[in-house]
Coordinates of C-alpha atoms in Angstrom, one line a residue:
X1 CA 105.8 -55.6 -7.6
X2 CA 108.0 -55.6 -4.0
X3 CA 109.3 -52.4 -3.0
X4 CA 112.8 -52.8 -1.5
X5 CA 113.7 -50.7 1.3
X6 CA 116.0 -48.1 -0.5
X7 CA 112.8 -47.7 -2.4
X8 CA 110.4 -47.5 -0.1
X9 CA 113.1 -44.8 2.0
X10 CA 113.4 -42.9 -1.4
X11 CA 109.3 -42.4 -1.7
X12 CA 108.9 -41.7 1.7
X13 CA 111.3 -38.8 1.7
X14 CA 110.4 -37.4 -1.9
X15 CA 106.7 -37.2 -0.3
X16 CA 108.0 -35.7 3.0
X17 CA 109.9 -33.1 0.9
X18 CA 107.2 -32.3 -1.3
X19 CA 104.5 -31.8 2.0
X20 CA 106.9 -29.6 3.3
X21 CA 107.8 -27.1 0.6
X22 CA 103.6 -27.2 -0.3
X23 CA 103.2 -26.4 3.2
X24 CA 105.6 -23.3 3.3
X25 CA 104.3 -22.2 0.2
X26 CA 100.9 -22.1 1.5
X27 CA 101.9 -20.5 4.7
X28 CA 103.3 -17.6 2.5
X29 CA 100.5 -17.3 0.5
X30 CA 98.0 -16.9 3.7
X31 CA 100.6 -14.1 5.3
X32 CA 100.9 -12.6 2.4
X33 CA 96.7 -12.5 1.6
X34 CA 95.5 -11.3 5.1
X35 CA 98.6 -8.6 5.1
X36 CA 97.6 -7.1 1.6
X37 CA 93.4 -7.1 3.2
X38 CA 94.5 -5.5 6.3
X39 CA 96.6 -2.9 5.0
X40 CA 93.9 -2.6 1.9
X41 CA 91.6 -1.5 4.4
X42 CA 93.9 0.6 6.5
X43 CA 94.9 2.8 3.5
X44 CA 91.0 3.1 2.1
X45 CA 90.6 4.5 5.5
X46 CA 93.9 7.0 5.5
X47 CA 94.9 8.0 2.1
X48 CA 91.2 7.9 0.1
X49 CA 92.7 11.2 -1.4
X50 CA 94.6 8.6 -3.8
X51 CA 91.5 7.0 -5.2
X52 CA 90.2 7.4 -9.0
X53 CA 87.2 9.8 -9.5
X54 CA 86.9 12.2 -6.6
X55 CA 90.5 12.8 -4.7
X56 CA 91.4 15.8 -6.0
X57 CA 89.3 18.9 -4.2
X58 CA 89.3 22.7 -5.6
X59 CA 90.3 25.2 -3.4
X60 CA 86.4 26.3 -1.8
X61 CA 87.0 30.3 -1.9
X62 CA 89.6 32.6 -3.8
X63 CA 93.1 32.4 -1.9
X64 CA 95.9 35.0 -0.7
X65 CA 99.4 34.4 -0.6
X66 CA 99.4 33.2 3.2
X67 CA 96.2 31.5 2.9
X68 CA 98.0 29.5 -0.7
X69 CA 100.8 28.8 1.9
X70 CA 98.8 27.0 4.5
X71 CA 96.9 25.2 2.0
X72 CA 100.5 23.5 0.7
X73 CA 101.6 22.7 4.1
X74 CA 98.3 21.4 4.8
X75 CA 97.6 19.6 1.6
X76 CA 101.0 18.2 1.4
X77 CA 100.7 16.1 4.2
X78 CA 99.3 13.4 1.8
X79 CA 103.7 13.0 1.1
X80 CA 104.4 13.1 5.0
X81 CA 105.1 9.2 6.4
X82 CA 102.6 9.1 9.7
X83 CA 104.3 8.9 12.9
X84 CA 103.7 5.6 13.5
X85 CA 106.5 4.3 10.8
X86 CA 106.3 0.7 11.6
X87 CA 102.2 0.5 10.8
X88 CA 102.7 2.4 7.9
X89 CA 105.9 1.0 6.3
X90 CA 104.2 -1.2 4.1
X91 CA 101.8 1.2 2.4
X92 CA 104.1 1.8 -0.4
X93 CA 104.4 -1.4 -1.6
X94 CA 101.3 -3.5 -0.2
X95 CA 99.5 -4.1 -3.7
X96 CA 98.5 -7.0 -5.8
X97 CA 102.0 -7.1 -8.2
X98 CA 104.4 -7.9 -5.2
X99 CA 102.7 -11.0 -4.3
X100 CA 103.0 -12.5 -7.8
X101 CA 106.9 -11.0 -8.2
X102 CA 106.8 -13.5 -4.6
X103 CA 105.8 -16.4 -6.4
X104 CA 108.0 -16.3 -9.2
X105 CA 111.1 -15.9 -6.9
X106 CA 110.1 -18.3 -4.3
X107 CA 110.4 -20.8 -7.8
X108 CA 112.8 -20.2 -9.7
X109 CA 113.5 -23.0 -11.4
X110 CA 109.9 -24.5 -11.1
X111 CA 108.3 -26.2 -8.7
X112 CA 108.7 -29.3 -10.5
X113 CA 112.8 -29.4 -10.6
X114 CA 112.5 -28.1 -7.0
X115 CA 110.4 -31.0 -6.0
X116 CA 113.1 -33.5 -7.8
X117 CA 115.6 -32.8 -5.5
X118 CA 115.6 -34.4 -2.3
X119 CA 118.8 -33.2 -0.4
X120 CA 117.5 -30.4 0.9
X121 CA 119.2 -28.1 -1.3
X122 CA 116.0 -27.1 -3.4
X123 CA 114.1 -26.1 0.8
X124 CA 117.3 -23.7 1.5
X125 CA 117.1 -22.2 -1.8
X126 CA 113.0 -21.6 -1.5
X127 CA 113.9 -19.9 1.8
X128 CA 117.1 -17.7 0.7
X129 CA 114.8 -16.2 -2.0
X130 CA 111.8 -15.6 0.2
X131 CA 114.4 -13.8 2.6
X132 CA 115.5 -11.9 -0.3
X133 CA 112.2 -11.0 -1.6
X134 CA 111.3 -9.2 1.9
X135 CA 114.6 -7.5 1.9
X136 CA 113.5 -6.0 -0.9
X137 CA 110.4 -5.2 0.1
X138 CA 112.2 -3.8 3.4
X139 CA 114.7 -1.7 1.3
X140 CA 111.9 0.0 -0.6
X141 CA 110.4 0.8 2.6
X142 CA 113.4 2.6 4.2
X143 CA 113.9 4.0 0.3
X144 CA 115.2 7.7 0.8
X145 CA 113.3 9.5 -1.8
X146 CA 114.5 13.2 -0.9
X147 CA 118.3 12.3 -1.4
X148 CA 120.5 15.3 -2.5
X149 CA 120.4 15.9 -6.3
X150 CA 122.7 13.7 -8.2
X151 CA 125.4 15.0 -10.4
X152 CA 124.6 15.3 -14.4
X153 CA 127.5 13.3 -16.1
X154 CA 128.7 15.8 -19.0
X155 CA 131.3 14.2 -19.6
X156 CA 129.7 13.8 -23.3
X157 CA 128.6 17.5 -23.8
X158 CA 131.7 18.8 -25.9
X159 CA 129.7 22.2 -27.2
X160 CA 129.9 25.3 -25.3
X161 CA 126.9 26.2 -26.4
X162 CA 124.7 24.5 -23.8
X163 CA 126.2 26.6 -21.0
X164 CA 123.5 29.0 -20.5
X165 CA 120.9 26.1 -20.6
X166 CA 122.7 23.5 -18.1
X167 CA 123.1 26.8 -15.7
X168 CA 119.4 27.1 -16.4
X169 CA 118.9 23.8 -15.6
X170 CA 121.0 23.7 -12.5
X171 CA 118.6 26.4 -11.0
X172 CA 115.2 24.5 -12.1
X173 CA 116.6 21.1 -10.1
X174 CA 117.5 23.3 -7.2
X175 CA 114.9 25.4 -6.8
X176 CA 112.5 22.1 -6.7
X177 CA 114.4 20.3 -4.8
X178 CA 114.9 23.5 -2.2
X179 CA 110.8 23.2 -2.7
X180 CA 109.9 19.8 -1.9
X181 CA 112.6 20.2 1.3
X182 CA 110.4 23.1 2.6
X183 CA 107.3 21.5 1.9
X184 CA 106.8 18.0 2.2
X185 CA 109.0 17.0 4.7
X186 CA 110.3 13.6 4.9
X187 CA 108.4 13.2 1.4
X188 CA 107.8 9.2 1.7
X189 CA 104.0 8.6 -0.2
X190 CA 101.4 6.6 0.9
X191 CA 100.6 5.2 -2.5
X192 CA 101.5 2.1 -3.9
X193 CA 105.0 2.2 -5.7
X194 CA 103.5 1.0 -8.8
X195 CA 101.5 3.7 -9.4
X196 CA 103.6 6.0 -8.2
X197 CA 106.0 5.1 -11.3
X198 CA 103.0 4.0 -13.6
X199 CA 103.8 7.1 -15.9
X200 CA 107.1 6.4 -16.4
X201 CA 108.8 4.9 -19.8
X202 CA 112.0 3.4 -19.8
X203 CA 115.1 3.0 -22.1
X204 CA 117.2 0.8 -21.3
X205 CA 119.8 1.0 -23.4
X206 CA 120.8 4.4 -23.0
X207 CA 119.5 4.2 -19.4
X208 CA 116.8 6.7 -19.2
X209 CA 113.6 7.1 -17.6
X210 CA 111.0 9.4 -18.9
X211 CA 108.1 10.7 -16.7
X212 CA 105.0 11.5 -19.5
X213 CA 103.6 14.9 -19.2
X214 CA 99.9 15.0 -21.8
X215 CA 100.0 18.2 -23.8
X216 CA 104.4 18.4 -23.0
X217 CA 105.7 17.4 -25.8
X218 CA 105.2 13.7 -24.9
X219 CA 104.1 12.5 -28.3
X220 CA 107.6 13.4 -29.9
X221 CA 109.3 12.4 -26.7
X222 CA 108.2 8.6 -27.4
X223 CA 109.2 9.0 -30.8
X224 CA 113.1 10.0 -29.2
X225 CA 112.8 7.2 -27.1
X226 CA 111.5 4.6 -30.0
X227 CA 114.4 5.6 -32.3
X228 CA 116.6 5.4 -29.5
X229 CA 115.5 1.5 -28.5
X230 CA 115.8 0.7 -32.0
X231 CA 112.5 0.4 -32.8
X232 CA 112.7 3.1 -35.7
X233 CA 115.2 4.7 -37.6
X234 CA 113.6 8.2 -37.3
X235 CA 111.1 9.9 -35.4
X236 CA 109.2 11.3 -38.6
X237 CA 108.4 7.7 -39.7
X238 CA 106.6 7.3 -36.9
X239 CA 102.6 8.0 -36.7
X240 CA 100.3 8.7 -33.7
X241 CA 98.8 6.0 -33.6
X242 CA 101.9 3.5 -33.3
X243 CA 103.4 6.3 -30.6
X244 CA 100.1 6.2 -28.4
X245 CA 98.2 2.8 -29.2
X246 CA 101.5 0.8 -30.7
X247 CA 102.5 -0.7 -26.7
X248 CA 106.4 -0.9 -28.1
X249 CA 107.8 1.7 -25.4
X250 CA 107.8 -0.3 -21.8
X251 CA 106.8 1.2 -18.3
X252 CA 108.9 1.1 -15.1
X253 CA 105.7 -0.2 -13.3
X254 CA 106.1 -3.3 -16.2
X255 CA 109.1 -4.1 -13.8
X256 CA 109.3 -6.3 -10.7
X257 CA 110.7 -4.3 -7.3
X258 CA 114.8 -5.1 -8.0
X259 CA 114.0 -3.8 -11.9
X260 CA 112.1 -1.1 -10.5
X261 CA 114.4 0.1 -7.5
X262 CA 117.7 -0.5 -9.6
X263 CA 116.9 1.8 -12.5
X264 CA 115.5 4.3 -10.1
X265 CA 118.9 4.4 -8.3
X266 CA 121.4 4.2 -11.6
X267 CA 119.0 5.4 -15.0
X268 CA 119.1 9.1 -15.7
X269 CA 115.4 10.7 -15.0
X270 CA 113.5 13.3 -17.2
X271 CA 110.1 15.1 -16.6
X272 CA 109.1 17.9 -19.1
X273 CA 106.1 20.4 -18.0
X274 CA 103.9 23.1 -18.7
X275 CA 102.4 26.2 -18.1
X276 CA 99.5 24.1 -16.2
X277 CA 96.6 26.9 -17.6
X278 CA 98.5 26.7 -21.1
X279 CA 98.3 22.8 -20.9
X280 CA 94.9 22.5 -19.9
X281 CA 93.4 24.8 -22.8
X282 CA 95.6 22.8 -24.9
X283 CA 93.8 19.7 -23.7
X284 CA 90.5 20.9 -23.8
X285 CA 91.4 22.2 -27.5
X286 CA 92.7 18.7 -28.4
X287 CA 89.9 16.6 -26.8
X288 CA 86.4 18.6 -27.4
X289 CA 87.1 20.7 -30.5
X290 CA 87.8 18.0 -33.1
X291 CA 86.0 14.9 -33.5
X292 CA 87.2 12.3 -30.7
X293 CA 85.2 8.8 -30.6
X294 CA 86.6 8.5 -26.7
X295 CA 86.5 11.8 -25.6
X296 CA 83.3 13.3 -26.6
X297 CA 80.8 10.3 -25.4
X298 CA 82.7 9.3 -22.5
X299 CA 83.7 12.9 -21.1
X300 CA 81.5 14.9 -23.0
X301 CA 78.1 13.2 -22.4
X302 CA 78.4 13.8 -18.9
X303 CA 80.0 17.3 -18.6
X304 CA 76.9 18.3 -21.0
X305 CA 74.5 16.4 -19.0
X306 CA 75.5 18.1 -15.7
X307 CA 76.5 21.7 -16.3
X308 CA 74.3 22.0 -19.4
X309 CA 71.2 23.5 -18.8
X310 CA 68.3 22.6 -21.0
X311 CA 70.9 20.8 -23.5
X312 CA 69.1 19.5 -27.2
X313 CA 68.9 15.4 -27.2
X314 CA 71.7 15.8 -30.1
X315 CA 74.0 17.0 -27.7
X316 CA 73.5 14.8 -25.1
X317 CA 73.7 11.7 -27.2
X318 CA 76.6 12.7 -29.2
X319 CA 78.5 14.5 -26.3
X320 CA 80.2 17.1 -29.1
X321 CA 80.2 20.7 -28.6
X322 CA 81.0 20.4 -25.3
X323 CA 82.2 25.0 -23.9
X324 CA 85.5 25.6 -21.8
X325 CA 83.2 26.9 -19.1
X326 CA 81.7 23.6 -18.8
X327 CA 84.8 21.8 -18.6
X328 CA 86.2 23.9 -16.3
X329 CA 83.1 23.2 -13.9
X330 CA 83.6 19.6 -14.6
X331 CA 87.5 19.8 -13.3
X332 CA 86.4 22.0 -10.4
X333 CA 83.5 20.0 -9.1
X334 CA 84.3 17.2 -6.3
X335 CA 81.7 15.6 -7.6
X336 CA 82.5 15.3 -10.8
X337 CA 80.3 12.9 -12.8
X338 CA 83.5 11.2 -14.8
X339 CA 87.1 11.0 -13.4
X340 CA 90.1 12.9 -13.7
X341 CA 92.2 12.0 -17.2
X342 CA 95.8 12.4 -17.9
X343 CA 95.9 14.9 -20.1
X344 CA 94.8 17.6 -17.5
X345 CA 95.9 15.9 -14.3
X346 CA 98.4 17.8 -12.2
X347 CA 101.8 17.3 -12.5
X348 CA 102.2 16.5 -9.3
X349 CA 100.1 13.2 -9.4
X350 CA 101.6 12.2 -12.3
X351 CA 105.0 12.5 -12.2
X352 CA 105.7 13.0 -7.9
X353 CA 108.6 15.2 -8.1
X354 CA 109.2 15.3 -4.9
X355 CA 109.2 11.6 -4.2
X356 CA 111.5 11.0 -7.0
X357 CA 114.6 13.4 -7.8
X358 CA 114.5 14.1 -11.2
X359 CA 117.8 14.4 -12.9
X360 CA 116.5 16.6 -16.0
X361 CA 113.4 19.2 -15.6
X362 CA 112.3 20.3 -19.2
X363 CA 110.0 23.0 -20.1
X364 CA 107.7 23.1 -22.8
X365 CA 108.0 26.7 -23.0
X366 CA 112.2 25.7 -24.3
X367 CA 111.4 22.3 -25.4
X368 CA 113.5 21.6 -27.8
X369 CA 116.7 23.3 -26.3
X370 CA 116.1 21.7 -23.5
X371 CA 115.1 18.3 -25.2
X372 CA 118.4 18.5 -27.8
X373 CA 120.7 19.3 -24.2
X374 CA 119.5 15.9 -22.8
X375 CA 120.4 14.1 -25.6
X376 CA 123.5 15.4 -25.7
X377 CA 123.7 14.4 -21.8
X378 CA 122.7 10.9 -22.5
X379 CA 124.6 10.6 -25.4
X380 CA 122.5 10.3 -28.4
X381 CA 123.2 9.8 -31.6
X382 CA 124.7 13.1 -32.9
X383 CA 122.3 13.3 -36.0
X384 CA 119.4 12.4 -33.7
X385 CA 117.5 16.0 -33.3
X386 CA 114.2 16.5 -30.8
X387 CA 111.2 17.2 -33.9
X388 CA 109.4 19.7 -33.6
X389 CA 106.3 19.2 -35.9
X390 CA 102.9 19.4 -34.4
X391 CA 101.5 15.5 -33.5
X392 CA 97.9 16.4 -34.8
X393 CA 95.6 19.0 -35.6
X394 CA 98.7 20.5 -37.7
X395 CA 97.0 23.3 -39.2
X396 CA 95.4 25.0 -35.3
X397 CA 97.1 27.9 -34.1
X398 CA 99.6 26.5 -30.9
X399 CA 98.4 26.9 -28.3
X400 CA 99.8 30.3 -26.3
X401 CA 99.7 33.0 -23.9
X402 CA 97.6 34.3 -26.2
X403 CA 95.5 31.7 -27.1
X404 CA 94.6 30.8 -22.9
X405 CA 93.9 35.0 -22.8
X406 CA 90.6 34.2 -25.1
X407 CA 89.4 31.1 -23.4
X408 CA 89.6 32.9 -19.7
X409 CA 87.7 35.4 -21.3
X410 CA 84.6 33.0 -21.0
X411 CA 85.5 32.5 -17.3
X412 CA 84.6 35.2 -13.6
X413 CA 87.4 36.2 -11.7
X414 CA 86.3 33.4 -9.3
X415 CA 86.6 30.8 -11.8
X416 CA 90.2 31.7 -13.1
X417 CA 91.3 31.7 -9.4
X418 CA 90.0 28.8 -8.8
X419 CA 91.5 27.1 -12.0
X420 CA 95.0 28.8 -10.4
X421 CA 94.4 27.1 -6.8
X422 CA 93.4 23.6 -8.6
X423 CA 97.3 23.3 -9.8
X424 CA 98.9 25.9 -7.4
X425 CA 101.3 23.0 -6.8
X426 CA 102.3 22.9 -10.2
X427 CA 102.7 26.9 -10.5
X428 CA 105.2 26.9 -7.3
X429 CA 107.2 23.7 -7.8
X430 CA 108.0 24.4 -11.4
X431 CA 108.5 28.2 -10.5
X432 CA 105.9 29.1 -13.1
X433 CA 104.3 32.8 -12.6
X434 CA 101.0 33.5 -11.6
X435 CA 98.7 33.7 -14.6
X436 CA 96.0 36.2 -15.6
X437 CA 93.1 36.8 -13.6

């Protein structure tokens, strides 16, 4: 078969299209690949205080109130941008996730439809979204994450009852936000942005985002947020097991960056805390005095194994049994022989308060006036009430003041300061008073 001309024109310049957009493509993809092993190595060398098992160090000696005061300054450098802003401006967002959100919006339609047309259009399109990708990128970088504190809308709160908690409220945003101003400075991180919104859980339709607190009420705070989706009619039909293990609730780091930076700047943010010493006995109650098939051979093998002297083979194979002495050496040790868990990781590195401005801060110690307030903020089904049952182990005593005074029984002086200097950032931001020791 003879070609014609036209044809032959039309092949030739489908092909020269093609070469060039496989060409850009792969230029993109070799930027993009030496950046993210450049800056890998950069931030392994300057922020290893981010990494999994080892980056968070116990005060070495028992601290006074000026010594506490130079440790924050000191240790809340990790939130300071470096000088050099230009090096570092791409630490927040240099990670794996950003190159594939790349790809998709470099195609949109496909590369196949995008390789069908030949007038050009489908080249200027590939490079308008490549443009708008980095702007992104660029906008995240120059993201101002100690803005003023926004404004509750209460427009929907028609009670007077709630007056004594909003003014409540008004002085807990304040006085963290005066907090993170004195502080931390220009408070930009040097973590990734998807883990520094990995904890987060997000409604969209009554535009909320939730910050998850272990052992603060976060088991009945997925159930509010389930029934609010949709996704059950009540929060008391719903077990443990589907609120923990049932994947229906999505995270904000399930986003790409424009979903990500737009709820961030428009969705109404909660975080609910604890008294940290209250939380962690609550999470060493929960986790190595009942039976736990993840807990006890995975945590409590090891702690045993360590900071167990002359320990009985049943112990050491099963992991059970494990003292709140031991654990408390465990979470003290920078050595530790299994990394840090959620359930007794500071607040701080969880939620970053003072990289993003909560709207709502909850206490555990007023959870469910708080809790029923928001919803009335955020406009909640009037019927829909925060629960207030126990999520498991129904029949323990809750834990209390009371309850932490008998385990720091167990514990020296030493021990219960050094607990106190572990999540001294906690105690001040959260303006939580200085336990027993």
């Amino acid at each position: 078969m003879v070609m014609n001309p036209k044809q032959v024109f039309l092949s030739v310049l489908i092909f020269g299209v093609a070469g060039l957009l496989l060409f850009m493509y792969l230029q993109v993809w070799i930027e993009e690949q030496h950046t993210g092993r450049v800056e890998k190595k950069r931030e392994q060398k300057s922020s290893s205080e981010w990494g999994p098992p080892h980056y968070l160090q116990p005060a070495p000696r028992i601290m006074t109130t000026e010594k506490i005061q130079e440790h924050i300054t000191n240790q809340n450098s990790m939130f300071h941008m470096p000088g050099d802003l230009k090096k570092k401006k791409g630490n927040l967002l240099n990670s794996g996730r950003p190159t594939r959100v790349l790809a998709k919006t470099s195609h949109p339609q496909g590369e196949n439809q995008a390789l069908g047309k030949i007038t050009g259009s489908s080249t200027n399109n590939l490079i308008e979204n490549h443009q708008e990708t980095k702007t992104l990128f660029k906008k995240f970088g120059e993201m101002n994450w100690s803005s003023d504190i926004r404004h509750l809308n209460k427009s929907l709160v028609k009670d007077n009852k709630w007056k004594k908690t909003d003014v409540t409220q008004e002085k807990r945003r304040s006085f963290l936000q005066e907090f993170c101003k004195k502080y931390t400075g220009v408070s930009r991180p040097q973590s990734h942005l998807f883990h520094v919104v990995s904890r987060i859980y997000v409604e969209d339709k009554h535009k909320i985002l939730y910050c998850e607190v272990p052992k603060a009420g976060c088991s009945n705070w997925k159930r509010i947020l389930m029934v609010l989706s949709g996704l059950a009619s009540s929060t008391y039909n719903i077990s443990h097991d589907a609120v923990h293990y049932g994947k229906y609730l999505k995270k904000l780091d399930s986003f790409d960056l424009k979903g990500i930076y737009t709820r961030l700047n428009t969705y109404t943010k909660a975080v609910f805390v604890r008294d940290p010493m209250e939380r962690l006995v609550s999470a060493f109650r929960d986790k190595f005095e009942h039976p736990n098939s993840y807990y006890h051979p995975v945590f409590g093998r090891a702690i045993i194994k360590k900071y167990r002297s002359n320990a009985c083979e049943e112990a050491l194979n099963d992991g059970s049994g494990v003292k709140f002495r031991e654990f408390v050496h465990y979470l003290l040790d920078s050595h530790r022989p299994v990394g840090m868990d959620i359930h007794w990781e500071k607040v701080s590195k969880l939620c970053y308060p003072c990289l993003i401005n909560y709207d709502f801060v909850g206490k555990f110690e007023t959870l469910e006036e708080d809790a029923n307030y928001f919803l009335q903020l955020i406009g909640a089904p009037k019927e829909l009430r925060f629960p207030n049952f126990k999520d498991r182990h129904s029949s323990d005593e809750r834990t209390n003041t009371q309850v932490v005074r008998q385990y720091l029984k167990d514990l020296t002086r030493t021990e219960r300061q050094l607990i106190y200097d572990f999540y001294y950032l906690d105690y001040l931001m959260f303006n939580y008073t200085t336990p027993f020791l």
